[in-house]
Amino acid sequence: MAPWSGFWGGRAVLAGAEAYRGGTPVVVKMENPNWSIAEIDGDGFLAGGRRRRRRGKNAKQITWVLLLKAHRAAGCLAWLASAAVALGGAARRRVAAGRTDADADGEDEATATAPALLRHSRFYAFIRAFLLLSLFLLAVELAAHANGRRLAAPAAVSFAAFHAAWVRFRAAYVAPPLQLLADACVVLFLVQSADRLVQSLGCFYIHLKRLKPKPVSPALPDAEDPDAGYYPMVLVQIPMCNEKEVYQQSIAAVCNLDWPRSNFLVQVLDDSDDPITQALIREEVEKWQQHGARIVYRHRVLREGYKAGNLKSAMSCSYVKDYEYVAIFDADFQPYPDFLKRTVPHFKDNEELGLVQARWSFVNKDENLLTRLQNINLCFHFEVEQQVNGMFINFFGFNGTAGVWRIKALEDSGGWMERTTVEDMDIAVRAHLKGWKFIFLNDVECQCELPESYEAYRKQQHRWHSGPMQLFRLCLPDIIRCKIAFWKKANLIFLFFLLRKLILPFYSFTLFCIILPLTMFVPEAELPDWVVCYIPALMSFLNILPSPRSFPFIIPYLLFENTMSVTKFNAMVSGLFQLGSAYEWVVTKKSGRSSEGDLVVLAPNKEHRKQQRSATPVATAEAKKPPAPAEKKKQKYNRIYKKELALSLLLLTAAARSLLSKQGMHFYFLLFQGVSFLMVGLDLIGEDVK
């Protein structure tokens, strides 16, 4: 860019070349609002190309630099101010609407049960009582800190006696059990952290040695000659329920799998109770049938057992005996065309192999802050937990989708059972007890969606954390009696169930949401700084390593994981003691984030591609108009979550109390954690519904 000229040249143009002799020339790029400065040294910048000595900047240039940096800082402050105003406006709308998580509407009324609502109300009442107690203790400490200066002499003496009695009581009766509970939680925290560290080291070893599961058979030849390669009969199942947004993309992706058409059959297992959705899915299946795809539509009249019942019913078909393997994809999953060619060959000449699991990738991981934080969690789950367990012990929890089962292994393990809300983990544990081995392929991906609203994510996490506790109660006798190696039993009981499914949500909620705030009001019991800050920061660092692009979100991730401990702890207790909410099953909401272009590419022919955007929905809608109640189900609301909101006030109260004892690290943690609970409680982290 040339030196300054025209209006922006100012005095430089009027003074001529003498203006540049005072120092290094400066080029200002006008990229509003983020201006940048480039200093140019060397030959050729001034006329004649003479080499000039490097000279210091003069006062005018320093002034320009400071002004431009000030303008940049002002732009950042303006952005922060606008973001704060938008956040405040969203919070005001939530409070004005007054819609809380206790308000059931539409679909929630069908799934919510009286015991579940009672359980939620009791848990909320406990948190609210704890909050009121902390506010009372804060008032007592503030009054004591003021030394009764504003009180009359008799009142000051009475309050001093009351405070002294409270100090003696808490030192004798409150602090010892609280410190004991804190020490126990710290031990559990260290054990769980050591387990995570060992898994991370195992993942590092896998990458260092470039370990990778390899099929026994050689690479497959071209699919045009099925007789020359290994192309066994594969059954592909797509279970779905009222998922109008994603049925087209999943059916299209499965029908385009690169496998001989005569050697695989697609079952669309539709459990929808909405007639409109049923008609749309049936019509989509018929269109693919007309274009040569081997695909069938199944709809159950009696919808029992949720997904497990749906899969169990499909496996009872008479033609299933002709197939050797079954691949399962949820309604929002889109396998790549080579999925079967990269997974099925691992079964050849490996009769002990029962499951090949692929990892998930996410089409909407950058949609909002909630999806970014979920991506961190799931990347660690697949990259570290699943890969390490699959590589070293040949066992992990089946993810329920994007996997291929040997049908013989399913039948030998007892088939699908409807006794828990985690039928995928149930069948995996029973297959492991029967001696079947699993393989995880970290390099084979299957695209899917992440929940974009906190409401959907919270319900998903509740099901994922209550189901394992139900399964643990049911499987414990079978694990003890089964004839497998002792170390496998120990791994199942102590690591797979107790440490990772029970202890993790227990100590996370108890230590950081209950004990830490209490230690502010009972200073005789304390938590060291390394428990509050350093170890959690190290664990968050390990969790975020599999997704390095998410490093800017390491602090929000740490705070959000502690925030989610409320939901996970509640779910864990519900599943362990078989409370009503443990049996809730809510289909995770999908938005159909696959691009319209992807659907057009996967369409069977040109005529179908032209009709893809509008013909199918419009034709069906004209045939049968949707009733009014169906429209009400589509409505979305942002809600206020009372438990998270109450905990935010509790943590902020404890942060205020920590100022009196000058505990800096604890204050900052409690402050930021309280703000995190406040944002989640006001539903400001996920999808914003206007």
Coordinates of N, CA, C and O in Angstrom, one line a residue, residues 179 249 357 378:
Q179 N -15.6 -32.0 57.3 CA -14.3 -32.2 56.8 C -14.1 -33.7 56.4 O -13.4 -34.0 55.5
Q249 N -32.7 -37.5 5.2 CA -31.2 -37.6 5.1 C -30.7 -38.9 5.6 O -29.8 -39.5 5.0
Q357 N -17.7 -50.8 16.4 CA -18.3 -49.5 16.6 C -17.5 -48.4 15.9 O -16.3 -48.4 16.0
L378 N -17.7 -35.3 23.9 CA -17.9 -36.5 23.1 C -16.6 -36.9 22.3 O -16.3 -38.0 22.1

